[in-house]
Amino acid sequence: MNKDIEYGTGSWRNSSIFTIAIDIGGSLAKVIFSPLHLGRLRFETVETERLKEFMQLLHDIINKYNNGSQKSTIIIATGGGAYKFYDLLQEEFPDVISIKREDEMQCLIKGLDFFIHEIPEEVFTYNDIDGEHIVVPEHAKVYPYMLVNIGSGVSILKVDSPNKFSRVGGSSLGGGTLWGLLSLITGARTYDEMLSWAHRGDNTNVDMLVGDIYGSDYGKIGLKSTNIASSFGKVFQRGTQHEPEQDEISAETSTKDIQARYRKFNNADISKSLLYAISNNIGQIAYLQAKVHNVQNIYFGGSYIWGHLTTMNTLSYAINFWSQGGKQAFFLKHEGYLGAMGAFLNAQEQTANN
Amino acid sequence: MNKDIEYGTGSWRNSSIFTIAIDIGGSLAKVIFSPLHLGRLRFETVETERLKEFMQLLHDIINKYNNGSQKSTIIIATGGGAYKFYDLLQEEFPDVISIKREDEMQCLIKGLDFFIHEIPEEVFTYNDIDGEHIVVPEHAKVYPYMLVNIGSGVSILKVDSPNKFSRVGGSSLGGGTLWGLLSLITGARTYDEMLSWAHRGDNTNVDMLVGDIYGSDYGKIGLKSTNIASSFGKVFQRGTQHEPEQDEISAETSTKDIQARYRKFNNADISKSLLYAISNNIGQIAYLQAKVHNVQNIYFGGSYIWGHLTTMNTLSYAINFWSQGGKQAFFLKHEGYLGAMGAFLNAQEQTANN
């Protein structure tokens, strides 16, 4: 996915200094830089644990786009890895002007603020029925808003102005949970494999719906028979007809036999169910935090979203369902690069001031 | 676990009618009845899908405790299964006086109200540090409260008085999700097996902690290095040192080989991680709902809890963490029987009035 931004020739090179901004998260490391004289921003992502590959990418960028000159390069880093891998970065790039560390929250907000206000066609709404709609934010209405940043885990920030924000909550059930559990169950090796399963799966084969419990709608409390009552609620059932009774199970029944009984659920259905469960849950927590803090607009960022329609539809649906239409979910074309963008802008300001 | 309640000889038999109350949920069917002349309530649980076994249990109860007389027996039913299996119950027990259906929410609240006010040593607080403390509810302080009922899924009710309550929310991430996912991953056949794994596991082998991302605390926002940043966040990592590089993987690499790479995570660690994830998440949503509705006391009910200390500690910890000590989590000795208890009491009132 090409995410390059063109933004006026040379405007990203307001000094002779070459800036590489990096945001090293728990699972993914994001990189932003501006190729010499092109007036363009480039965006790259590498898995954090492929640390060698990541370092090589930074070397390649300096070699290709700054004539191999570390001496005129600044690396500006944010995310947890900016702290964890700081010494390693210094060893790897001993000749750069500096390696700076920037606060993650400040960078996220600065990056988001920039994308919202400066980049056309960046913000959009999405749901499966209405499709994608580009939003032109009316500046006056932007604050306060909520940023729900979904990476390996989830951080929820309330933003009152560019310089006034706080982390109001979060969740450990994020992208790392989805991909971790799915890879454990399915043996999948790539995000794309799991996403394509999720796309074609039918969650009703593993989820227990309201109708599975009631046989019909539970009208009194407004639950439709198609609402999910329990994610994966159909899995741990022993299927009495197709199975020996307890006393028929011999001591020799192997773990393999037992496991085989549960293998009747397919990867596609499992993937869709878990994508729904995690996305719905994030949507609900985001809604509740927005309600507690009296905020109407909720921006979803972070690499978890990855432009994936089912994910965005589920998040939008959750916000709309819980708020009864009172709150709005927004998405961003550069959803994964908020932190790196903020760090890049910080560096631009710092070098401009020197 | 013997949950019998003694409550004054004969006081449960205020008429010649023998009452069996049942609450048929998505995963478990709960039964309450009072053996003749014993002044005692008995509590039983069967898995809902073992429908034959469940019906046989009801026959056995009538045979043993009401001289086999359907003609002097009332069955009063609540939960989704009261609707789904209504016809089946009528076929199975054609000679009982009646089979009544009662609203699930009303029964839950009525049952909870009874346990709180009438049964000594029923309500308690628990955390791993302070242990269990029996609570004597001061009546004036009881309302309003929140009931978080955790079965296959989660229902959250706000209770203003015995007759004024509403369902304010819920979550599809409940007991069905924990047991479903765990049985898929581990092949476990019983709750007890999974609970004993969860007890001895070490979640830090699969969860990504704040310290795994930052290398230290993220002091600025008050996150300790031991906080869970991403549940299962360590699983979907490719472990570059121990694995062939991408171009070395031949087309013959079987699914089995790929799965084997992910089998380095053991069942105990996985079980603890998922128990933490689900319980923490319920705790957080419960706190947020209590905050939105300005309620201080939160009662946790439902068979998910099952007297399990790690579960209660996690729920208590979440409420305390998020509310900074401002809200209190309460548990109940008969946590799984709120709905059945309410139905039983409804039947007692109805037969007393006849």
Coordinates of C-alpha atoms in Angstrom, one line a residue, chain A residues 5-17 34-41 344 348 351:
Chain A
I5 CA 2.3 12.1 0.7
E6 CA 3.3 14.9 -1.6
Y7 CA 3.2 18.2 0.1
G8 CA 5.0 21.0 -1.9
T9 CA 8.5 20.5 -3.3
G10 CA 11.2 20.6 -0.8
S11 CA 9.0 21.7 2.1
W12 CA 10.1 18.7 4.2
R13 CA 13.7 19.7 3.8
N14 CA 13.9 23.1 5.5
S15 CA 17.5 22.5 6.4
S16 CA 20.4 20.5 5.2
I17 CA 19.6 17.9 7.8
S34 CA 11.5 12.6 3.1
P35 CA 13.6 11.7 0.0
L36 CA 15.9 14.6 -1.0
H37 CA 14.3 17.3 -3.2
L38 CA 11.1 15.3 -3.8
G39 CA 8.7 17.2 -1.5
R40 CA 7.3 13.9 -0.5
L41 CA 7.0 11.8 2.7
F344 CA 9.0 13.7 12.3
Q348 CA 11.4 19.5 11.7
T351 CA 16.1 21.7 13.2

